[in-house]
Tab-separated table of N, CA and C in Angstrom:
chain	number	residue	atom	x	y	z
A	1	MET	N	57.647	119.820	97.561
A	1	MET	CA	57.291	118.931	98.829
A	1	MET	C	58.651	117.607	99.154
A	2	PRO	N	59.016	117.445	98.355
A	2	PRO	CA	59.909	116.312	98.056
A	2	PRO	C	61.160	116.826	98.957
A	3	PHE	N	61.847	118.302	98.424
A	3	PHE	CA	62.368	118.947	99.679
A	3	PHE	C	61.843	119.716	100.973
A	4	GLN	N	61.177	119.506	101.061
A	4	GLN	CA	60.564	119.487	102.423
A	4	GLN	C	61.090	118.359	103.685
A	5	LEU	N	60.277	117.336	102.661
A	5	LEU	CA	60.373	115.751	103.808
A	5	LEU	C	62.066	115.828	103.694
A	6	LEU	N	62.854	115.981	102.614
A	6	LEU	CA	64.109	115.400	103.047
A	6	LEU	C	64.530	116.304	104.451
A	7	LEU	N	64.327	117.325	104.135
A	7	LEU	CA	65.272	118.621	105.554
A	7	LEU	C	63.947	118.069	106.960
A	8	ASN	N	63.570	117.442	106.146
A	8	ASN	CA	62.883	116.890	108.175
A	8	ASN	C	63.385	115.613	108.281
A	9	ILE	N	63.925	114.813	107.355
A	9	ILE	CA	64.981	113.814	107.512
A	9	ILE	C	65.759	113.905	108.016
A	10	LEU	N	66.920	114.889	107.213
A	10	LEU	CA	67.472	115.498	107.898
A	10	LEU	C	67.783	116.047	109.012
A	11	LEU	N	66.885	116.629	109.497
A	11	LEU	CA	66.366	117.232	111.168
A	11	LEU	C	66.085	116.474	111.868
A	12	ALA	N	65.815	115.383	111.236
A	12	ALA	CA	66.361	114.076	112.609
A	12	ALA	C	67.210	113.130	112.519
A	13	PHE	N	67.819	113.091	111.635
A	13	PHE	CA	69.102	112.813	111.752
A	13	PHE	C	70.086	113.902	112.609
A	14	LEU	N	70.158	114.996	112.432
A	14	LEU	CA	70.710	115.576	113.248
A	14	LEU	C	70.337	115.738	114.800
A	15	TRP	N	69.401	115.837	114.842
A	15	TRP	CA	68.781	115.262	116.449
A	15	TRP	C	69.254	114.231	116.447
A	16	MET	N	69.597	112.814	116.143
A	16	MET	CA	69.922	111.856	116.920
A	16	MET	C	71.254	112.121	116.976
A	17	PHE	N	71.824	112.931	116.303
A	17	PHE	CA	73.128	113.038	116.140
A	17	PHE	C	74.102	114.110	117.537
A	18	LEU	N	72.761	115.193	117.553
A	18	LEU	CA	72.941	115.829	118.669
A	18	LEU	C	72.780	114.895	120.351
A	19	ALA	N	71.663	114.404	120.587
A	19	ALA	CA	71.340	113.446	121.267
A	19	ALA	C	72.623	111.876	121.441
A	20	ASN	N	73.182	112.151	121.044
A	20	ASN	CA	74.013	110.666	120.574
A	20	ASN	C	73.232	109.439	121.094
A	21	SER	N	71.763	109.082	119.976
A	21	SER	CA	71.558	107.925	120.396
A	21	SER	C	70.797	107.433	118.837
A	22	PHE	N	71.542	106.342	118.759
A	22	PHE	CA	71.473	106.169	117.067
A	22	PHE	C	69.938	105.129	116.712
A	23	SER	N	68.990	105.598	118.222
A	23	SER	CA	67.652	103.846	117.732
A	23	SER	C	66.772	104.936	117.080
A	24	THR	N	65.635	103.790	116.672
A	24	THR	CA	64.107	104.418	116.566
A	24	THR	C	63.595	105.258	116.702
A	25	SER	N	63.562	105.132	118.194
A	25	SER	CA	63.307	106.487	119.515
A	25	SER	C	62.941	107.580	119.020
A	26	SER	N	64.699	107.438	118.962
A	26	SER	CA	65.633	108.733	118.534
A	26	SER	C	64.935	109.627	117.049
A	27	PHE	N	65.010	108.781	116.559
A	27	PHE	CA	64.914	109.173	115.168
A	27	PHE	C	63.232	109.414	114.918
A	28	ILE	N	62.490	108.737	115.449
A	28	ILE	CA	61.142	109.167	115.200
A	28	ILE	C	60.709	110.291	116.380
A	29	ILE	N	61.324	110.459	117.784
A	29	ILE	CA	61.283	111.923	118.462
A	29	ILE	C	62.018	112.910	117.115
A	30	GLY	N	63.183	112.771	116.339
A	30	GLY	CA	64.047	113.822	116.244
A	30	GLY	C	62.950	114.651	114.866
A	31	TYR	N	62.848	113.333	113.817
A	31	TYR	CA	61.267	113.738	113.083
A	31	TYR	C	60.461	114.759	113.517
A	32	LEU	N	59.304	114.037	114.565
A	32	LEU	CA	58.196	114.852	114.832
A	32	LEU	C	58.760	115.687	115.676
A	33	LEU	N	60.128	116.588	115.856
A	33	LEU	CA	60.865	117.733	116.913
A	33	LEU	C	60.944	118.342	115.590
A	34	GLY	N	61.342	118.048	113.766
A	34	GLY	CA	61.454	118.718	113.068
A	34	GLY	C	60.833	119.056	112.054
A	35	LEU	N	59.624	118.020	113.006
A	35	LEU	CA	58.241	118.247	111.375
A	35	LEU	C	57.346	119.837	112.638
A	36	LEU	N	57.750	119.748	113.398
A	36	LEU	CA	57.342	120.907	114.175
A	36	LEU	C	57.600	121.508	113.648
A	37	ALA	N	59.053	122.118	114.233
A	37	ALA	CA	59.821	123.447	113.788
A	37	ALA	C	59.949	123.813	112.650
A	38	MET	N	59.666	122.532	111.313
A	38	MET	CA	59.489	123.052	109.818
A	38	MET	C	57.744	123.785	109.413
A	39	PHE	N	56.421	123.531	110.396
A	39	PHE	CA	55.577	123.655	110.508
A	39	PHE	C	55.151	125.510	110.977
A	40	ALA	N	56.261	125.218	112.241
A	40	ALA	CA	56.569	127.146	112.508
A	40	ALA	C	57.013	127.741	111.483
A	41	MET	N	58.151	126.669	110.699
A	41	MET	CA	58.526	128.622	109.165
A	41	MET	C	57.527	127.943	108.031
A	42	ARG	N	57.110	127.592	108.160
A	42	ARG	CA	56.164	127.046	106.985
A	42	ARG	C	56.058	128.123	106.198
A	43	ARG	N	56.010	128.986	106.755
A	43	ARG	CA	55.555	130.462	105.117
A	43	ARG	C	57.187	130.995	104.828
A	44	GLY	N	58.308	130.147	105.159
A	44	GLY	CA	58.765	130.253	104.247
A	44	GLY	C	59.091	129.991	102.864
A	45	PHE	N	58.641	128.213	103.249
A	45	PHE	CA	58.728	127.807	101.565
A	45	PHE	C	57.656	128.568	100.955
A	46	SER	N	58.659	127.948	99.478
A	46	SER	CA	57.736	128.771	98.483
A	46	SER	C	56.106	127.638	98.342
A	47	ASN	N	56.587	126.376	98.400
A	47	ASN	CA	55.628	125.437	98.317
A	47	ASN	C	54.544	125.174	99.359
A	48	ARG	N	52.835	124.550	99.506
A	48	ARG	CA	52.391	124.018	100.666
A	48	ARG	C	53.030	123.187	101.002
A	49	PHE	N	53.180	123.228	102.552
A	49	PHE	CA	53.774	122.091	103.302
A	49	PHE	C	53.321	120.980	103.506
A	50	TYR	N	53.812	119.755	103.023
A	50	TYR	CA	54.472	118.740	102.875
A	50	TYR	C	52.626	117.755	103.571
A	51	LEU	N	53.381	118.181	105.050
A	51	LEU	CA	51.999	117.127	105.618
A	51	LEU	C	50.646	117.121	105.269
A	52	GLY	N	50.127	118.562	104.654
A	52	GLY	CA	48.409	119.363	104.597
A	52	GLY	C	47.890	117.918	103.289
A	53	PRO	N	48.340	117.265	101.641
A	53	PRO	CA	48.301	116.183	101.166
A	53	PRO	C	48.276	115.085	101.890
A	54	PHE	N	48.981	115.101	102.138
A	54	PHE	CA	48.819	113.558	103.178
A	54	PHE	C	47.937	113.682	103.966
A	55	ILE	N	47.581	114.519	104.849
A	55	ILE	CA	46.328	114.260	106.080
A	55	ILE	C	45.030	114.302	104.511
A	56	ALA	N	45.163	114.982	103.351
A	56	ALA	CA	44.284	115.427	103.036
A	56	ALA	C	43.876	113.759	102.118
A	57	LEU	N	44.439	112.906	101.632
A	57	LEU	CA	45.089	111.785	101.192
A	57	LEU	C	44.166	110.735	102.538
A	58	ILE	N	44.314	110.847	103.469
A	58	ILE	CA	44.099	109.669	104.591
A	58	ILE	C	42.648	110.206	104.399
A	59	ARG	N	42.015	111.123	104.478
A	59	ARG	CA	40.776	112.068	104.945
A	59	ARG	C	40.093	111.300	102.808
A	60	LEU	N	40.532	111.324	102.327
A	60	LEU	CA	40.360	110.640	100.927
A	60	LEU	C	40.001	109.223	101.107
A	61	PHE	N	40.830	108.320	101.749
A	61	PHE	CA	41.021	107.136	101.896
A	61	PHE	C	39.622	106.920	102.439
A	62	PHE	N	39.252	107.142	103.761
A	62	PHE	CA	38.275	107.119	105.239
A	62	PHE	C	36.998	107.719	104.256
A	63	ARG	N	37.496	108.267	103.696
A	63	ARG	CA	35.698	109.012	102.689
A	63	ARG	C	35.005	107.772	102.129
A	64	PHE	N	36.387	107.269	101.578
A	64	PHE	CA	35.891	105.858	100.038
A	64	PHE	C	35.797	104.662	101.126
A	65	LEU	N	36.328	104.873	102.348
A	65	LEU	CA	35.899	103.495	102.910
A	65	LEU	C	33.985	103.769	103.478
A	66	TYR	N	34.226	104.840	103.847
A	66	TYR	CA	32.487	105.427	104.653
A	66	TYR	C	31.819	105.551	103.158
A	67	GLU	N	31.746	105.696	102.474
A	67	GLU	CA	31.078	105.216	100.779
A	67	GLU	C	30.508	103.829	100.716
A	68	LEU	N	32.254	103.505	100.428
A	68	LEU	CA	32.123	101.987	100.482
A	68	LEU	C	31.322	101.238	101.138
A	69	VAL	N	31.266	101.008	102.628
A	69	VAL	CA	30.136	100.755	103.629
A	69	VAL	C	28.854	101.083	102.546
A	70	VAL	N	28.119	102.491	103.007
A	70	VAL	CA	27.155	102.349	102.696
A	70	VAL	C	26.343	102.574	101.068
A	71	ALA	N	27.264	102.264	100.282
A	71	ALA	CA	26.282	101.024	99.352
A	71	ALA	C	26.904	100.088	99.101
A	72	ASN	N	27.317	99.582	100.039
A	72	ASN	CA	27.308	98.270	100.301
A	72	ASN	C	26.015	97.850	100.665
A	73	LEU	N	25.747	98.519	101.537
A	73	LEU	CA	24.289	98.745	102.648
A	73	LEU	C	23.545	98.430	102.178
A	74	GLU	N	23.347	99.724	100.738
A	74	GLU	CA	22.348	99.771	99.926
A	74	GLU	C	22.140	98.961	98.833
A	75	VAL	N	22.857	98.274	98.180
A	75	VAL	CA	23.081	97.723	97.308
A	75	VAL	C	22.310	96.027	98.301
A	76	LEU	N	23.053	95.809	99.470
A	76	LEU	CA	21.921	94.720	99.962
A	76	LEU	C	20.557	94.791	100.098
A	77	SER	N	19.833	96.207	100.640
A	77	SER	CA	19.486	96.505	100.885
A	77	SER	C	17.936	96.079	99.555
A	78	ILE	N	18.779	96.888	98.694
A	78	ILE	CA	17.955	96.228	97.184
A	78	ILE	C	18.103	94.647	96.961
A	79	ILE	N	18.967	94.106	97.733
A	79	ILE	CA	18.988	92.867	96.978
A	79	ILE	C	18.297	91.874	97.704
A	80	LEU	N	17.895	92.221	99.097
A	80	LEU	CA	16.795	91.305	99.813
A	80	LEU	C	15.868	91.637	99.577
A	81	LYS	N	15.484	93.114	99.297
A	81	LYS	CA	13.671	92.885	99.318
A	81	LYS	C	13.117	92.297	97.976
A	82	PRO	N	12.004	91.398	98.057
A	82	PRO	CA	11.007	90.769	97.717
A	82	PRO	C	11.036	91.063	96.046
A	83	LYS	N	10.396	92.119	96.177
A	83	LYS	CA	10.067	92.874	94.862
A	83	LYS	C	11.763	94.345	94.564
A	84	LEU	N	12.514	93.210	93.297
A	84	LEU	CA	12.857	94.156	92.385
A	84	LEU	C	12.211	95.896	92.146
A	85	ASP	N	12.523	96.684	93.001
A	85	ASP	CA	12.017	97.797	92.835
A	85	ASP	C	13.487	99.011	92.388
A	86	ILE	N	14.145	99.035	91.182
A	86	ILE	CA	15.280	99.739	91.152
A	86	ILE	C	15.028	100.363	89.518
A	87	LYS	N	15.320	101.613	89.675
A	87	LYS	CA	15.814	102.318	88.498
A	87	LYS	C	16.610	102.715	87.728
A	88	PRO	N	17.881	101.557	87.044
A	88	PRO	CA	18.973	102.263	86.794
A	88	PRO	C	18.839	103.317	85.734
A	89	GLY	N	20.312	103.786	85.609
A	89	GLY	CA	20.350	105.060	84.395
A	89	GLY	C	21.799	105.166	84.313
A	90	ILE	N	21.888	105.509	83.302
A	90	ILE	CA	23.508	106.466	82.955
A	90	ILE	C	23.070	108.140	83.042
A	91	PHE	N	23.702	109.073	83.628
A	91	PHE	CA	24.118	109.957	83.737
A	91	PHE	C	25.327	110.559	82.962
A	92	ALA	N	25.440	111.476	82.708
A	92	ALA	CA	26.914	113.039	82.462
A	92	ALA	C	26.518	113.531	83.449
A	93	TYR	N	28.415	113.534	83.822
A	93	TYR	CA	28.442	113.938	85.076
A	93	TYR	C	29.717	115.144	85.094
A	94	GLU	N	30.016	116.417	84.604
A	94	GLU	CA	30.839	117.368	84.196
A	94	GLU	C	31.858	117.248	85.099
A	95	THR	N	32.523	117.133	85.205
A	95	THR	CA	33.532	116.916	86.401
A	95	THR	C	34.548	118.918	86.289
A	96	ALA	N	35.397	119.041	87.685
A	96	ALA	CA	36.162	120.147	87.596
A	96	ALA	C	37.519	119.820	87.093
A	97	LEU	N	37.699	118.573	87.537
A	97	LEU	CA	39.434	117.957	87.278
A	97	LEU	C	40.136	118.278	86.347
A	98	GLU	N	41.370	118.081	86.412
A	98	GLU	CA	41.334	119.227	85.304
A	98	GLU	C	43.214	118.343	84.454
A	99	HIS	N	43.726	117.228	85.455
A	99	HIS	CA	44.458	116.483	85.382
A	99	HIS	C	44.314	115.261	85.121
A	100	ASN	N	44.624	114.517	83.967
A	100	ASN	CA	44.536	112.887	84.050
A	100	ASN	C	44.247	111.935	85.436
A	101	TRP	N	44.981	112.474	85.633
A	101	TRP	CA	45.430	111.355	87.109
A	101	TRP	C	44.523	111.468	88.017
A	102	GLN	N	44.268	112.940	88.007
A	102	GLN	CA	42.628	112.769	88.677
A	102	GLN	C	41.996	112.252	88.557
A	103	VAL	N	41.640	112.621	87.175
A	103	VAL	CA	40.040	112.145	86.436
A	103	VAL	C	40.098	110.265	86.609
A	104	THR	N	41.044	110.012	85.889
A	104	THR	CA	41.738	108.799	86.545
A	104	THR	C	41.235	107.276	87.993
A	105	LEU	N	41.516	108.587	88.637
A	105	LEU	CA	41.226	108.794	90.419
A	105	LEU	C	40.261	108.606	90.881
A	106	LEU	N	39.255	109.376	90.429
A	106	LEU	CA	37.838	109.669	90.073
A	106	LEU	C	36.863	108.595	89.854
A	107	SER	N	37.317	108.078	88.379
A	107	SER	CA	36.868	107.082	87.758
A	107	SER	C	37.018	105.411	88.651
A	108	MET	N	37.741	105.352	89.219
A	108	MET	CA	38.418	104.495	90.007
A	108	MET	C	37.527	104.543	91.039
A	109	LEU	N	37.870	105.735	91.543
A	109	LEU	CA	36.743	105.302	93.296
A	109	LEU	C	34.857	104.806	92.727
A	110	ILE	N	34.455	106.033	91.786
A	110	ILE	CA	33.373	105.309	91.777
A	110	ILE	C	32.951	104.515	91.407
A	111	THR	N	33.933	103.335	90.387
A	111	THR	CA	33.532	102.375	89.838
A	111	THR	C	33.943	101.172	91.098
A	112	LEU	N	34.858	101.514	91.612
A	112	LEU	CA	34.717	100.792	93.094
A	112	LEU	C	33.421	100.701	93.939
A	113	THR	N	33.342	101.215	94.259
A	113	THR	CA	31.758	101.939	95.047
A	113	THR	C	30.756	100.505	94.198
A	114	PRO	N	30.243	99.623	94.787
A	114	PRO	CA	29.020	98.944	94.731
A	114	PRO	C	27.716	99.907	94.174
A	115	GLY	N	27.275	99.132	92.824
A	115	GLY	CA	25.899	100.328	92.089
A	115	GLY	C	26.258	101.341	91.036
A	116	THR	N	27.431	101.410	90.924
A	116	THR	CA	28.344	102.384	90.240
A	116	THR	C	29.283	101.977	88.917
A	117	LEU	N	28.771	102.473	88.370
A	117	LEU	CA	30.244	101.820	87.114
A	117	LEU	C	30.343	102.805	85.937
A	118	VAL	N	31.814	103.985	85.757
A	118	VAL	CA	31.744	104.593	85.280
A	118	VAL	C	31.748	103.753	83.472
A	119	VAL	N	31.784	104.180	83.036
A	119	VAL	CA	30.938	103.268	81.126
A	119	VAL	C	31.730	103.764	80.354
A	120	ASP	N	31.632	105.658	80.345
A	120	ASP	CA	33.089	106.263	79.382
A	120	ASP	C	33.148	107.335	80.248
A	121	ILE	N	34.587	107.994	79.180
A	121	ILE	CA	34.680	108.897	79.687
A	121	ILE	C	35.224	109.655	78.230
A	122	SER	N	34.856	110.790	78.235
A	122	SER	CA	34.551	112.058	76.653
A	122	SER	C	36.473	112.104	76.076
A	123	ASP	N	36.240	112.316	75.381
A	123	ASP	CA	37.403	112.951	74.852
A	123	ASP	C	38.120	113.874	75.292
A	124	ASP	N	37.877	114.593	75.791
A	124	ASP	CA	38.359	116.106	76.578
A	124	ASP	C	38.575	115.530	78.126
A	125	ASN	N	38.664	114.328	78.647
A	125	ASN	CA	37.917	113.977	79.579
A	125	ASN	C	37.415	114.735	81.320
A	126	LYS	N	36.369	115.659	80.238
A	126	LYS	CA	35.467	116.542	81.081
A	126	LYS	C	33.813	115.859	81.698
A	127	THR	N	33.756	114.863	80.785
A	127	THR	CA	32.815	114.337	81.219
A	127	THR	C	33.083	112.633	81.326
A	128	LEU	N	32.469	112.631	82.268
A	128	LEU	CA	32.439	111.128	82.573
A	128	LEU	C	30.784	110.258	82.676
A	129	TYR	N	30.629	109.182	82.268
A	129	TYR	CA	28.800	108.775	81.848
A	129	TYR	C	29.011	107.654	82.601
A	130	ILE	N	28.163	107.984	83.956
A	130	ILE	CA	28.169	106.691	84.868
A	130	ILE	C	26.900	105.915	84.966
A	131	HIS	N	26.920	104.396	84.840
A	131	HIS	CA	25.862	103.763	84.831
A	131	HIS	C	25.678	103.795	86.715
A	132	ALA	N	24.149	103.406	87.141
A	132	ALA	CA	24.118	104.075	88.564
A	132	ALA	C	22.563	102.437	88.377
A	133	LEU	N	23.330	101.586	89.430
A	133	LEU	CA	21.486	100.592	89.525
A	133	LEU	C	20.581	101.091	90.310
A	134	HIS	N	20.779	102.318	90.610
A	134	HIS	CA	19.319	103.082	91.808
A	134	HIS	C	19.526	104.186	91.145
A	135	MET	N	18.726	105.044	90.800
A	135	MET	CA	19.123	106.337	90.522
A	135	MET	C	17.809	107.348	90.660
A	136	PRO	N	17.766	107.205	90.898
A	136	PRO	CA	15.721	108.188	91.297
A	136	PRO	C	15.950	109.147	90.522
A	137	GLU	N	17.383	109.973	90.862
A	137	GLU	CA	17.160	111.845	90.369
A	137	GLU	C	18.339	111.864	89.853
A	138	ALA	N	19.093	111.527	89.315
A	138	ALA	CA	20.176	112.831	88.588
A	138	ALA	C	21.106	113.284	88.916
A	139	ASP	N	20.681	114.299	89.420
A	139	ASP	CA	20.584	115.480	90.241
A	139	ASP	C	21.422	114.857	91.708
A	140	GLU	N	20.733	113.878	92.469
A	140	GLU	CA	20.928	113.523	92.981
A	140	GLU	C	22.155	112.939	93.687
A	141	ALA	N	22.841	112.164	92.662
A	141	ALA	CA	23.744	111.458	92.326
A	141	ALA	C	24.430	112.461	91.978
A	142	VAL	N	25.158	113.445	90.733
A	142	VAL	CA	26.171	114.461	90.576
A	142	VAL	C	26.473	115.096	91.781
A	143	SER	N	25.643	115.841	92.714
A	143	SER	CA	26.046	115.928	94.016
A	143	SER	C	26.463	115.650	94.630
A	144	SER	N	25.673	114.330	94.887
A	144	SER	CA	27.097	113.053	95.992
A	144	SER	C	28.275	112.840	95.279
A	145	ILE	N	28.327	112.731	94.293
A	145	ILE	CA	29.968	112.721	93.693
A	145	ILE	C	30.708	114.221	94.062
A	146	ARG	N	30.077	114.588	93.494
A	146	ARG	CA	30.530	116.265	93.310
A	146	ARG	C	31.144	116.994	95.720
A	147	ASN	N	30.260	116.579	95.861
A	147	ASN	CA	30.484	116.668	97.652
A	147	ASN	C	31.222	115.908	98.215
A	148	SER	N	31.476	114.766	97.556
A	148	SER	CA	32.504	113.506	98.478
A	148	SER	C	33.688	113.243	97.837
A	149	PHE	N	34.103	112.432	96.449
A	149	PHE	CA	35.171	112.500	95.547
A	149	PHE	C	35.655	113.324	95.121
A	150	GLU	N	35.103	114.457	94.068
A	150	GLU	CA	35.843	115.347	94.328
A	150	GLU	C	36.565	116.535	94.299
A	151	LYS	N	35.761	116.624	95.361
A	151	LYS	CA	36.243	118.028	96.351
A	151	LYS	C	37.503	116.917	97.555
A	152	ALA	N	37.578	115.692	97.570
A	152	ALA	CA	38.284	115.915	98.495
A	152	ALA	C	39.949	115.407	97.641
A	153	ILE	N	39.689	114.859	96.212
A	153	ILE	CA	40.806	114.497	95.228
A	153	ILE	C	41.005	116.050	94.864
A	154	LEU	N	40.335	116.953	94.635
A	154	LEU	CA	40.743	118.448	94.910
A	154	LEU	C	41.423	118.815	96.041
A	155	GLU	N	41.120	118.380	96.801
A	155	GLU	CA	42.323	118.671	97.960
A	155	GLU	C	43.220	118.408	98.115
A	156	VAL	N	43.508	116.785	97.983
A	156	VAL	CA	44.745	115.683	97.923
A	156	VAL	C	45.664	116.985	96.804
A	157	SER	N	44.815	117.411	95.688
A	157	SER	CA	45.676	117.915	94.094
A	157	SER	C	46.248	119.609	94.720
A	158	ARG	N	45.817	120.031	95.357
A	158	ARG	CA	46.167	121.720	96.067
A	158	ARG	C	47.274	122.074	95.860
């Protein structure tokens, strides 16, 4: 992936020299044209096209923002009710993530979401113990994490 990025920057500079224009706009045009050329020849690279993980990372960021807003609204609705009817609990979450940085990112995203907190991680980094402020069913919480954060992290690291 770093090779592809450097090649794209080299193509942008080559465009600047061919166009005999050394401005920022000329570099951006050259970068976009180089990106288009590299995308057309992406099968010639041994690695995945470098823009894919970047787009997946942007999707993960917006997914987190969405989950953050929804969780804040849920916590706000719990707090503003006159009667506190919450069912807090701790559940075990079995993850399919393999690398330490993936598990760390997942636990940080869960902890940053209001109403949830990663209490502990098993020694083999396969089980996360998560405390939830309101957890009617553990299966719902597990499927929510698996279909949102874990799926997005796997897309970034593919």
